[in-house]
Amino acid sequence: MAEPRPRALALRTRLLTAMLVPLLAIAVLLGLAGATLIADVVRRTNDRVLGGALGAIAETVEVERGEVTLDLPAAAFGMLENSERDNVYYRVAVGGRLLTGYADLPAPIPGALEIDTPSFRFATYRGQKIRIAEVRRALPRIAEPVIVQVAETLDGRAALQRRLMIALLVGEIVLVGVAMLLIRPALAWSLRPLARLRSAVEARDTRATPDLSPLQTGPLPAELRPLSDAFDHLLARLDAATAGVRRFTADASHQMRTPLAVLKVQVALARRGEPQALGEIADAADRLERLVTQLLALARAEEAGTSPPLERVDLREVAVAVINRRIAQAIEAGVEVHLDAPDGAIIIAGHRTLLFEILSNLLDNAIRYIGTGTMVAIGIERAADVISIAVADDGPGIAEGDLDRLGERFVRLQTSVGQEGSGLGLAIVRSAAQRLGATIDFMNTRPGFRVTLRLAVAPDHAA
């Protein structure tokens, strides 16, 4: 029983999380920045009003008959009135002597004030936080400086800041809420092509026969096109694989029918006591074995899907192994076999099994059809970036009209009439060459016939 797949978050949940978390983080950052800005604006605005009241009082300070006089304007205190009824305090002193106001109002630090330059600071007075505006004035004929201070409690400022913060918070909540309401339908609209792709795949399960044609999904976003193309590529490879299975089944059922019928007839004759029937049965079994072997070799050569990993292959070793495999057949047929190759290993990156199948079938065809007293040579040549493998004989060659048909399945040429065979040898060679990415040429050499396989050598294997 297959292990259950680990569950993962739904794509919609992932997208919602990926959008809402940054949105909430931005909202928090904007809230902090807004709170800082609001506090600064409230302070500056109220300080401007407090400074105005300070200036109005300071302007009334004058010198008459050598004495400092003051006329407190009612408007100076009127501009500080607010709905929170903040307490307002003031103090006017000449040096250390109080002229008017609250004597215990926190005095400025000596030397901290510049002449005619208002200064603002926070302090605590009578158990409350207050904001003090103060200025130092130098009057003619008065040796000591005049200090003017105006202060107010912070209830009005706090109320104004609180109202602005509430407005900011409500605005952010509304903004995030509207964004959350709009994100869900936006996600549904964005994921609609994915749902269309899923429907196109699921629709294949409702059909009686497998449909391996490309998906019909209509236009897809750029992010989904690679997925759709990869799935179509997988379907194409699967279609090729199933086509190969169907072709193999059809070929096997068609080609094996005759030798099986012969076997049945010869078995019936053997049961009747016909002595030659046993020899015919052995011959039919050999032909059937050869046919099955070639059908399997053709299926391997035409196998669809990912090619096996490249391996280091010694072409000379493969050629020697093929000759050793076919030497008994060559001796029986009266054919001489030669190997013409440079000394030492000839290493390429390839697939040993496919190369062995190619050379084995080419040598088998040559031995079968060129006749007694002839010769077959396997030659290997290396160029700068190409290795050529040729199987040449000095037999009668191929009829010119048959050259274009070489490599077709189950094709029997004029020169093979009267010889045993299934017409699969060169089909195996051509299919294996295609899988190797090699080119193959057939040529009459008068006398004889030559098949040349050319393999490109990768730079790191060219030495």
Tab-separated table of C-alpha atoms in Angstrom:
chain	number	residue	atom	x	y	z
A	1	MET	CA	0.000	0.000	0.000
A	2	ALA	CA	1.402	3.367	-1.016
A	3	GLU	CA	2.295	5.743	1.781
A	4	PRO	CA	-0.035	8.749	2.037
A	5	ARG	CA	1.354	11.965	0.703
A	6	PRO	CA	2.216	14.571	3.331
A	7	ARG	CA	-0.421	17.278	3.404
A	8	ALA	CA	0.588	20.826	2.561
A	9	LEU	CA	-1.169	24.156	2.851
A	10	ALA	CA	-3.623	24.897	0.083
A	11	LEU	CA	-2.337	27.212	-2.616
A	12	ARG	CA	-5.136	29.687	-1.848
A	13	THR	CA	-4.132	29.696	1.834
A	14	ARG	CA	-0.486	30.196	0.909
A	15	LEU	CA	-1.328	33.150	-1.314
A	16	LEU	CA	-3.645	34.693	1.282
A	17	THR	CA	-0.955	34.339	3.931
A	18	ALA	CA	1.723	35.692	1.591
A	19	MET	CA	-0.387	38.793	0.908
A	20	LEU	CA	-2.026	39.423	4.287
A	21	VAL	CA	1.089	39.060	6.455
A	22	PRO	CA	3.018	41.769	4.556
A	23	LEU	CA	-0.169	43.874	4.437
A	24	LEU	CA	-0.581	43.668	8.222
A	25	ALA	CA	3.132	44.322	8.729
A	26	ILE	CA	2.904	47.415	6.526
A	27	ALA	CA	-0.206	48.533	8.419
A	28	VAL	CA	1.683	48.220	11.736
A	29	LEU	CA	4.653	50.141	10.349
A	30	LEU	CA	2.357	52.829	8.957
A	31	GLY	CA	0.603	53.004	12.338
A	32	LEU	CA	3.889	53.506	14.170
A	33	ALA	CA	5.019	56.112	11.651
A	34	GLY	CA	1.603	57.791	11.809
A	35	ALA	CA	1.663	57.855	15.617
A	36	THR	CA	5.101	59.489	15.561
A	37	LEU	CA	3.958	62.008	12.968
A	38	ILE	CA	0.752	62.786	14.866
A	39	ALA	CA	2.658	63.362	18.113
A	40	ASP	CA	5.046	65.698	16.311
A	41	VAL	CA	2.231	67.621	14.555
A	42	VAL	CA	0.224	67.996	17.787
A	43	ARG	CA	3.312	69.244	19.653
A	44	ARG	CA	4.269	71.714	16.935
A	45	THR	CA	0.717	73.027	16.544
A	46	ASN	CA	0.157	73.568	20.254
A	47	ASP	CA	3.645	74.988	20.717
A	48	ARG	CA	2.844	77.575	18.057
A	49	VAL	CA	-0.263	78.672	20.006
A	50	LEU	CA	1.650	78.638	23.292
A	51	GLY	CA	4.451	80.638	21.703
A	52	GLY	CA	1.916	83.154	20.402
A	53	ALA	CA	0.549	83.688	23.928
A	54	LEU	CA	4.140	84.053	25.224
A	55	GLY	CA	4.916	86.675	22.574
A	56	ALA	CA	1.738	88.635	23.334
A	57	ILE	CA	2.661	88.844	27.032
A	58	ALA	CA	6.346	89.538	26.421
A	59	GLU	CA	5.516	92.481	24.142
A	60	THR	CA	3.714	94.282	27.001
A	61	VAL	CA	6.799	94.307	29.219
A	62	GLU	CA	8.164	97.873	29.272
A	63	VAL	CA	10.287	100.257	31.400
A	64	GLU	CA	8.619	103.307	32.934
A	65	ARG	CA	10.515	105.660	35.272
A	66	GLY	CA	13.202	103.027	35.730
A	67	GLU	CA	10.708	100.330	36.703
A	68	VAL	CA	9.543	97.301	34.725
A	69	THR	CA	5.818	97.416	34.005
A	70	LEU	CA	3.490	94.789	32.534
A	71	ASP	CA	-0.035	94.881	31.126
A	72	LEU	CA	-1.341	91.308	30.811
A	73	PRO	CA	-3.550	91.070	27.684
A	74	ALA	CA	-6.689	88.956	28.059
A	75	ALA	CA	-6.310	87.717	24.449
A	76	ALA	CA	-3.036	86.017	25.348
A	77	PHE	CA	-4.841	83.675	27.688
A	78	GLY	CA	-7.919	83.432	25.495
A	79	MET	CA	-5.972	81.772	22.703
A	80	LEU	CA	-4.981	78.970	25.112
A	81	GLU	CA	-8.564	78.049	25.972
A	82	ASN	CA	-9.726	74.602	24.747
A	83	SER	CA	-12.498	72.098	25.346
A	84	GLU	CA	-10.382	70.159	27.810
A	85	ARG	CA	-10.064	73.291	30.047
A	86	ASP	CA	-6.324	72.961	30.468
A	87	ASN	CA	-4.814	74.951	33.342
A	88	VAL	CA	-2.691	77.913	32.259
A	89	TYR	CA	0.158	79.305	34.375
A	90	TYR	CA	2.448	82.250	33.874
A	91	ARG	CA	5.387	83.914	35.564
A	92	VAL	CA	7.242	87.194	34.874
A	93	ALA	CA	10.428	87.808	36.831
A	94	VAL	CA	13.177	90.392	36.728
A	95	GLY	CA	16.304	88.460	37.578
A	96	GLY	CA	15.397	86.520	40.715
A	97	ARG	CA	12.550	88.909	41.701
A	98	LEU	CA	8.984	87.894	40.818
A	99	LEU	CA	7.067	90.600	39.007
A	100	THR	CA	3.757	88.740	38.612
A	101	GLY	CA	2.386	85.208	38.219
A	102	TYR	CA	3.061	81.893	39.955
A	103	ALA	CA	6.225	82.113	41.998
A	104	ASP	CA	6.731	78.323	42.213
A	105	LEU	CA	6.530	77.746	38.427
A	106	PRO	CA	9.766	75.926	37.497
A	107	ALA	CA	12.320	78.562	36.594
A	108	PRO	CA	14.590	78.140	33.601
A	109	ILE	CA	18.183	77.027	33.960
A	110	PRO	CA	20.395	80.127	34.256
A	111	GLY	CA	22.131	80.877	30.974
A	112	ALA	CA	19.953	78.380	29.067
A	113	LEU	CA	17.844	81.057	27.341
A	114	GLU	CA	18.941	83.285	24.512
A	115	ILE	CA	17.707	86.875	24.310
A	116	ASP	CA	14.345	87.217	22.488
A	117	THR	CA	14.434	83.516	21.390
A	118	PRO	CA	11.463	81.471	22.699
A	119	SER	CA	12.286	78.073	24.192
A	120	PHE	CA	9.975	75.139	24.998
A	121	ARG	CA	10.320	72.309	27.503
A	122	PHE	CA	8.286	69.762	29.461
A	123	ALA	CA	8.133	69.887	33.253
A	124	THR	CA	6.029	68.704	36.209
A	125	TYR	CA	4.052	71.237	38.254
A	126	ARG	CA	1.572	70.538	41.017
A	127	GLY	CA	1.569	66.821	40.099
A	128	GLN	CA	0.777	67.400	36.418
A	129	LYS	CA	2.843	67.329	33.263
A	130	ILE	CA	3.017	70.788	31.725
A	131	ARG	CA	4.523	72.403	28.650
A	132	ILE	CA	6.444	75.641	29.319
A	133	ALA	CA	7.224	78.368	26.780
A	134	GLU	CA	9.766	80.923	27.999
A	135	VAL	CA	11.805	83.832	26.686
A	136	ARG	CA	14.465	86.178	28.069
A	137	ARG	CA	14.274	89.887	27.270
A	138	ALA	CA	16.893	92.605	27.783
A	139	LEU	CA	15.336	96.002	28.578
A	140	PRO	CA	17.148	99.345	28.432
A	141	ARG	CA	18.386	100.752	31.745
A	142	ILE	CA	17.550	97.415	33.441
A	143	ALA	CA	20.654	95.454	34.448
A	144	GLU	CA	18.935	92.108	35.066
A	145	PRO	CA	17.125	90.151	32.326
A	146	VAL	CA	13.372	89.811	32.286
A	147	ILE	CA	12.119	86.186	32.169
A	148	VAL	CA	8.591	85.609	30.777
A	149	GLN	CA	7.070	82.116	31.123
A	150	VAL	CA	3.699	80.715	30.012
A	151	ALA	CA	2.722	77.090	30.716
A	152	GLU	CA	-0.308	74.848	30.198
A	153	THR	CA	-1.292	71.311	31.125
A	154	LEU	CA	-1.381	68.616	28.414
A	155	ASP	CA	-4.961	67.339	28.518
A	156	GLY	CA	-5.935	69.150	25.310
A	157	ARG	CA	-2.871	67.893	23.507
A	158	ALA	CA	-3.518	64.318	24.669
A	159	ALA	CA	-7.168	64.507	23.588
A	160	LEU	CA	-6.259	65.833	20.147
A	161	GLN	CA	-3.551	63.195	19.737
A	162	ARG	CA	-5.978	60.495	20.861
A	163	ARG	CA	-8.615	61.571	18.332
A	164	LEU	CA	-6.090	61.585	15.494
A	165	MET	CA	-4.762	58.168	16.523
A	166	ILE	CA	-8.289	56.732	16.600
A	167	ALA	CA	-8.926	58.168	13.139
A	168	LEU	CA	-5.659	56.622	11.905
A	169	LEU	CA	-6.489	53.248	13.470
A	170	VAL	CA	-10.014	53.229	12.034
A	171	GLY	CA	-8.642	54.148	8.620
A	172	GLU	CA	-6.115	51.314	8.741
A	173	ILE	CA	-8.745	48.794	9.915
A	174	VAL	CA	-11.074	49.835	7.095
A	175	LEU	CA	-8.224	49.653	4.587
A	176	VAL	CA	-7.127	46.167	5.721
A	177	GLY	CA	-10.734	44.967	5.876
A	178	VAL	CA	-11.514	46.185	2.355
A	179	ALA	CA	-8.247	44.624	1.137
A	180	MET	CA	-9.211	41.284	2.711
A	181	LEU	CA	-12.646	41.431	1.110
A	182	LEU	CA	-11.128	42.184	-2.297
A	183	ILE	CA	-8.274	39.665	-2.064
A	184	ARG	CA	-10.494	36.576	-2.012
A	185	PRO	CA	-12.338	37.300	-5.286
A	186	ALA	CA	-9.064	38.512	-6.758
A	187	LEU	CA	-7.467	35.178	-5.843
A	188	ALA	CA	-10.387	33.267	-7.294
A	189	TRP	CA	-10.015	35.203	-10.546
A	190	SER	CA	-6.235	34.709	-10.564
A	191	LEU	CA	-6.483	30.950	-9.919
A	192	ARG	CA	-9.143	30.403	-12.592
A	193	PRO	CA	-6.575	29.338	-15.253
A	194	LEU	CA	-5.224	26.761	-12.790
A	195	ALA	CA	-8.738	25.412	-12.265
A	196	ARG	CA	-9.157	25.282	-16.050
A	197	LEU	CA	-5.915	23.314	-16.329
A	198	ARG	CA	-7.062	20.916	-13.607
A	199	SER	CA	-10.417	20.425	-15.350
A	200	ALA	CA	-8.644	19.638	-18.626
A	201	VAL	CA	-6.586	16.949	-16.864
A	202	GLU	CA	-9.542	15.511	-14.932
A	203	ALA	CA	-11.609	15.330	-18.125
A	204	ARG	CA	-9.207	12.679	-19.465
A	205	ASP	CA	-10.397	10.220	-16.755
A	206	THR	CA	-13.974	10.237	-18.077
A	207	ARG	CA	-13.045	8.812	-21.502
A	208	ALA	CA	-13.104	5.112	-22.319
A	209	THR	CA	-9.715	5.097	-24.074
A	210	PRO	CA	-6.674	7.020	-22.852
A	211	ASP	CA	-6.384	10.437	-24.498
A	212	LEU	CA	-2.715	11.392	-24.749
A	213	SER	CA	-3.157	14.392	-27.023
A	214	PRO	CA	-1.974	17.840	-25.823
A	215	LEU	CA	-4.201	19.570	-23.283
A	216	GLN	CA	-6.751	22.034	-24.638
A	217	THR	CA	-6.757	24.734	-21.953
A	218	GLY	CA	-6.912	27.935	-23.969
A	219	PRO	CA	-4.604	30.848	-23.169
A	220	LEU	CA	-2.622	30.361	-19.968
A	221	PRO	CA	-0.615	32.839	-17.865
A	222	ALA	CA	3.146	32.802	-18.258
A	223	GLU	CA	3.541	31.042	-14.867
A	224	LEU	CA	1.362	28.075	-15.945
A	225	ARG	CA	2.644	27.666	-19.501
A	226	PRO	CA	5.807	25.753	-18.422
A	227	LEU	CA	3.639	23.370	-16.365
A	228	SER	CA	1.250	22.809	-19.266
A	229	ASP	CA	4.131	22.355	-21.725
A	230	ALA	CA	5.860	19.885	-19.395
A	231	PHE	CA	2.615	17.914	-19.031
A	232	ASP	CA	2.100	17.902	-22.806
A	233	HIS	CA	5.693	16.704	-23.211
A	234	LEU	CA	5.026	13.926	-20.702
A	235	LEU	CA	1.855	12.955	-22.594
A	236	ALA	CA	3.803	12.873	-25.860
A	237	ARG	CA	6.458	10.603	-24.339
A	238	LEU	CA	3.772	8.379	-22.847
A	239	ASP	CA	1.996	8.265	-26.214
A	240	ALA	CA	5.251	7.258	-27.907
A	241	ALA	CA	5.836	4.574	-25.283
A	242	THR	CA	2.334	3.127	-25.610
A	243	ALA	CA	2.611	3.328	-29.394
A	244	GLY	CA	5.819	1.319	-29.147
A	245	VAL	CA	4.032	-1.289	-27.011
A	246	ARG	CA	1.154	-1.444	-29.484
A	247	ARG	CA	3.559	-1.701	-32.402
A	248	PHE	CA	5.545	-4.426	-30.667
A	249	THR	CA	2.353	-6.369	-29.915
A	250	ALA	CA	1.166	-6.039	-33.509
A	251	ASP	CA	4.558	-6.999	-34.922
A	252	ALA	CA	4.898	-9.962	-32.611
A	253	SER	CA	1.399	-11.286	-33.329
A	254	HIS	CA	1.898	-10.846	-37.084
A	255	GLN	CA	5.409	-12.260	-37.395
A	256	MET	CA	5.081	-15.114	-34.920
A	257	ARG	CA	1.941	-16.486	-36.511
A	258	THR	CA	3.838	-18.239	-39.352
A	259	PRO	CA	6.589	-19.995	-37.308
A	260	LEU	CA	4.012	-21.059	-34.734
A	261	ALA	CA	1.820	-22.534	-37.478
A	262	VAL	CA	4.859	-24.381	-38.850
A	263	LEU	CA	5.628	-25.702	-35.368
A	264	LYS	CA	2.085	-26.983	-34.943
A	265	VAL	CA	2.206	-28.757	-38.304
A	266	GLN	CA	5.592	-30.323	-37.565
A	267	VAL	CA	4.490	-31.414	-34.099
A	268	ALA	CA	1.456	-33.104	-35.670
A	269	LEU	CA	3.749	-34.865	-38.173
A	270	ALA	CA	6.118	-35.917	-35.377
A	271	ARG	CA	3.195	-37.494	-33.526
A	272	ARG	CA	2.514	-39.551	-36.638
A	273	GLY	CA	6.090	-40.777	-36.608
A	274	GLU	CA	7.567	-38.658	-39.422
A	275	PRO	CA	11.350	-38.701	-38.717
A	276	GLN	CA	12.180	-35.445	-40.534
A	277	ALA	CA	9.601	-33.556	-38.460
A	278	LEU	CA	11.971	-33.244	-35.496
A	279	GLY	CA	14.536	-31.428	-37.648
A	280	GLU	CA	11.866	-29.096	-38.962
A	281	ILE	CA	10.694	-28.458	-35.404
A	282	ALA	CA	14.257	-27.535	-34.376
A	283	ASP	CA	14.599	-25.200	-37.375
A	284	ALA	CA	11.241	-23.569	-36.637
A	285	ALA	CA	12.205	-23.113	-32.968
A	286	ASP	CA	15.494	-21.479	-34.042
A	287	ARG	CA	13.636	-19.126	-36.380
A	288	LEU	CA	11.125	-18.289	-33.646
A	289	GLU	CA	13.928	-17.652	-31.151
A	290	ARG	CA	15.689	-15.344	-33.617
A	291	LEU	CA	12.440	-13.479	-34.339
A	292	VAL	CA	11.670	-12.964	-30.647
A	293	THR	CA	15.266	-11.809	-30.022
A	294	GLN	CA	15.073	-9.282	-32.858
A	295	LEU	CA	11.647	-8.040	-31.791
A	296	LEU	CA	12.960	-7.441	-28.263
A	297	ALA	CA	16.069	-5.737	-29.635
A	298	LEU	CA	13.902	-3.493	-31.808
A	299	ALA	CA	11.714	-2.642	-28.791
A	300	ARG	CA	14.806	-1.709	-26.785
A	301	ALA	CA	16.158	0.392	-29.651
A	302	GLU	CA	12.844	2.236	-30.046
A	303	GLU	CA	12.226	2.580	-26.324
A	304	ALA	CA	10.793	6.030	-25.602
A	305	GLY	CA	11.615	8.112	-22.581
A	306	THR	CA	14.802	9.350	-21.006
A	307	SER	CA	17.938	7.737	-22.381
A	308	PRO	CA	20.151	5.907	-19.878
A	309	PRO	CA	23.155	7.816	-18.550
A	310	LEU	CA	26.136	8.021	-20.881
A	311	GLU	CA	28.952	5.588	-20.113
A	312	ARG	CA	32.539	5.187	-21.234
A	313	VAL	CA	32.491	2.735	-24.118
A	314	ASP	CA	35.546	1.180	-25.790
A	315	LEU	CA	34.531	0.789	-29.455
A	316	ARG	CA	37.352	-1.634	-30.127
A	317	GLU	CA	36.216	-3.857	-27.257
A	318	VAL	CA	32.600	-3.750	-28.524
A	319	ALA	CA	33.725	-4.686	-32.063
A	320	VAL	CA	35.813	-7.609	-30.752
A	321	ALA	CA	32.848	-8.824	-28.643
A	322	VAL	CA	30.554	-8.707	-31.696
A	323	ILE	CA	33.038	-10.650	-33.826
A	324	ASN	CA	33.412	-13.286	-31.086
A	325	ARG	CA	29.623	-13.580	-30.968
A	326	ARG	CA	29.323	-14.061	-34.745
A	327	ILE	CA	32.541	-15.959	-35.536
A	328	ALA	CA	30.924	-19.410	-35.449
A	329	GLN	CA	28.174	-18.178	-37.795
A	330	ALA	CA	30.811	-16.719	-40.124
A	331	ILE	CA	32.861	-19.956	-40.213
A	332	GLU	CA	29.738	-21.965	-40.972
A	333	ALA	CA	28.804	-19.561	-43.788
A	334	GLY	CA	32.351	-19.505	-45.209
A	335	VAL	CA	32.781	-15.760	-44.592
A	336	GLU	CA	36.024	-14.175	-43.420
A	337	VAL	CA	35.726	-11.416	-40.798
A	338	HIS	CA	38.364	-8.694	-40.160
A	339	LEU	CA	38.736	-5.824	-37.708
A	340	ASP	CA	40.471	-2.687	-38.974
A	341	ALA	CA	40.908	-0.318	-36.004
A	342	PRO	CA	43.706	1.641	-34.326
A	343	ASP	CA	45.632	-0.124	-31.572
A	344	GLY	CA	44.539	0.506	-28.006
A	345	ALA	CA	41.230	1.572	-26.536
A	346	ILE	CA	38.910	3.886	-28.493
A	347	ILE	CA	36.814	5.522	-25.756
A	348	ILE	CA	33.617	7.497	-26.391
A	349	ALA	CA	30.641	8.515	-24.257
A	350	GLY	CA	27.717	6.375	-25.405
A	351	HIS	CA	25.581	3.306	-24.714
A	352	ARG	CA	27.351	-0.015	-25.050
A	353	THR	CA	24.161	-2.053	-25.497
A	354	LEU	CA	22.953	0.016	-28.457
A	355	LEU	CA	26.374	-0.018	-30.132
A	356	PHE	CA	26.579	-3.773	-29.664
A	357	GLU	CA	23.111	-4.231	-31.224
A	358	ILE	CA	24.073	-2.087	-34.236
A	359	LEU	CA	27.324	-3.902	-35.017
A	360	SER	CA	25.844	-7.324	-34.244
A	361	ASN	CA	22.930	-6.853	-36.660
A	362	LEU	CA	25.107	-5.362	-39.394
A	363	LEU	CA	27.595	-8.241	-39.152
A	364	ASP	CA	24.764	-10.792	-39.021
A	365	ASN	CA	23.169	-9.323	-42.178
A	366	ALA	CA	26.489	-9.333	-44.022
A	367	ILE	CA	27.283	-12.944	-43.085
A	368	ARG	CA	23.816	-14.115	-44.080
A	369	TYR	CA	23.545	-12.481	-47.487
A	370	ILE	CA	26.995	-11.976	-49.102
A	371	GLY	CA	27.677	-15.641	-49.879
A	372	THR	CA	30.478	-18.142	-49.346
A	373	GLY	CA	34.098	-17.129	-49.904
A	374	THR	CA	33.574	-13.431	-49.204
A	375	MET	CA	34.922	-11.086	-46.559
A	376	VAL	CA	33.432	-8.632	-44.046
A	377	ALA	CA	35.505	-5.905	-42.364
A	378	ILE	CA	34.612	-3.736	-39.359
A	379	GLY	CA	36.572	-0.490	-39.585
A	380	ILE	CA	36.879	2.269	-36.968
A	381	GLU	CA	38.329	5.688	-37.812
A	382	ARG	CA	38.749	8.761	-35.645
A	383	ALA	CA	38.644	12.338	-36.938
A	384	ALA	CA	38.857	15.573	-34.940
A	385	ASP	CA	35.323	15.392	-33.553
A	386	VAL	CA	33.736	12.402	-35.327
A	387	ILE	CA	34.262	8.668	-35.023
A	388	SER	CA	33.208	6.525	-37.989
A	389	ILE	CA	32.340	2.837	-37.682
A	390	ALA	CA	31.951	1.038	-41.012
A	391	VAL	CA	30.852	-2.537	-41.775
A	392	ALA	CA	31.907	-3.301	-45.366
A	393	ASP	CA	31.758	-6.499	-47.435
A	394	ASP	CA	32.775	-7.564	-50.940
A	395	GLY	CA	29.511	-9.294	-51.746
A	396	PRO	CA	27.012	-8.527	-54.513
A	397	GLY	CA	25.712	-5.337	-52.870
A	398	ILE	CA	22.147	-4.047	-52.799
A	399	ALA	CA	19.878	-3.312	-55.741
A	400	GLU	CA	19.726	0.462	-56.300
A	401	GLY	CA	15.957	0.363	-56.061
A	402	ASP	CA	16.201	-1.116	-52.559
A	403	LEU	CA	18.554	1.490	-51.056
A	404	ASP	CA	15.721	3.856	-50.110
A	405	ARG	CA	13.853	1.041	-48.344
A	406	LEU	CA	16.703	0.031	-46.046
A	407	GLY	CA	15.791	0.286	-42.404
A	408	GLU	CA	12.041	-0.173	-42.892
A	409	ARG	CA	10.414	-2.776	-40.676
A	410	PHE	CA	9.811	-6.258	-42.087
A	411	VAL	CA	11.140	-5.278	-45.531
A	412	ARG	CA	12.679	-8.184	-47.469
A	413	LEU	CA	15.059	-7.069	-50.229
A	414	GLN	CA	15.679	-8.738	-53.568
A	415	THR	CA	19.081	-10.039	-52.400
A	416	SER	CA	17.480	-11.744	-49.384
A	417	VAL	CA	15.032	-13.885	-51.318
A	418	GLY	CA	15.466	-17.509	-50.278
A	419	GLN	CA	17.277	-16.564	-47.045
A	420	GLU	CA	15.856	-16.841	-43.557
A	421	GLY	CA	15.095	-13.564	-41.853
A	422	SER	CA	12.406	-11.274	-40.544
A	423	GLY	CA	13.409	-7.964	-42.111
A	424	LEU	CA	14.135	-6.402	-38.715
A	425	GLY	CA	17.942	-6.235	-38.674
A	426	LEU	CA	18.405	-2.864	-40.377
A	427	ALA	CA	15.302	-1.473	-38.628
A	428	ILE	CA	17.036	-2.234	-35.315
A	429	VAL	CA	20.206	-0.542	-36.621
A	430	ARG	CA	18.373	2.615	-37.684
A	431	SER	CA	16.374	2.933	-34.439
A	432	ALA	CA	19.451	2.374	-32.257
A	433	ALA	CA	21.415	4.949	-34.288
A	434	GLN	CA	18.639	7.508	-33.751
A	435	ARG	CA	18.776	6.942	-29.988
A	436	LEU	CA	22.535	7.428	-30.061
A	437	GLY	CA	22.186	10.657	-32.038
A	438	ALA	CA	24.325	9.132	-34.806
A	439	THR	CA	23.995	9.343	-38.585
A	440	ILE	CA	23.991	6.218	-40.718
A	441	ASP	CA	24.757	5.862	-44.446
A	442	PHE	CA	24.169	2.915	-46.798
A	443	MET	CA	26.336	2.702	-49.927
A	444	ASN	CA	27.085	0.210	-52.704
A	445	THR	CA	30.852	0.019	-53.228
A	446	ARG	CA	30.953	-2.224	-56.356
A	447	PRO	CA	31.789	-4.803	-55.387
A	448	GLY	CA	30.253	-4.948	-51.982
A	449	PHE	CA	28.176	-2.881	-49.660
A	450	ARG	CA	29.136	-0.593	-46.781
A	451	VAL	CA	27.186	0.764	-43.823
A	452	THR	CA	28.821	3.722	-42.023
A	453	LEU	CA	27.828	4.964	-38.580
A	454	ARG	CA	29.131	8.409	-37.543
A	455	LEU	CA	29.186	9.482	-33.908
A	456	ALA	CA	29.935	13.002	-32.685
A	457	VAL	CA	32.572	13.060	-29.944
A	458	ALA	CA	32.066	15.390	-26.998
A	459	PRO	CA	35.051	17.709	-26.371
A	460	ASP	CA	35.984	16.016	-23.088
A	461	HIS	CA	36.073	12.622	-24.801
A	462	ALA	CA	37.814	13.670	-27.985
A	463	ALA	CA	41.304	12.853	-26.707
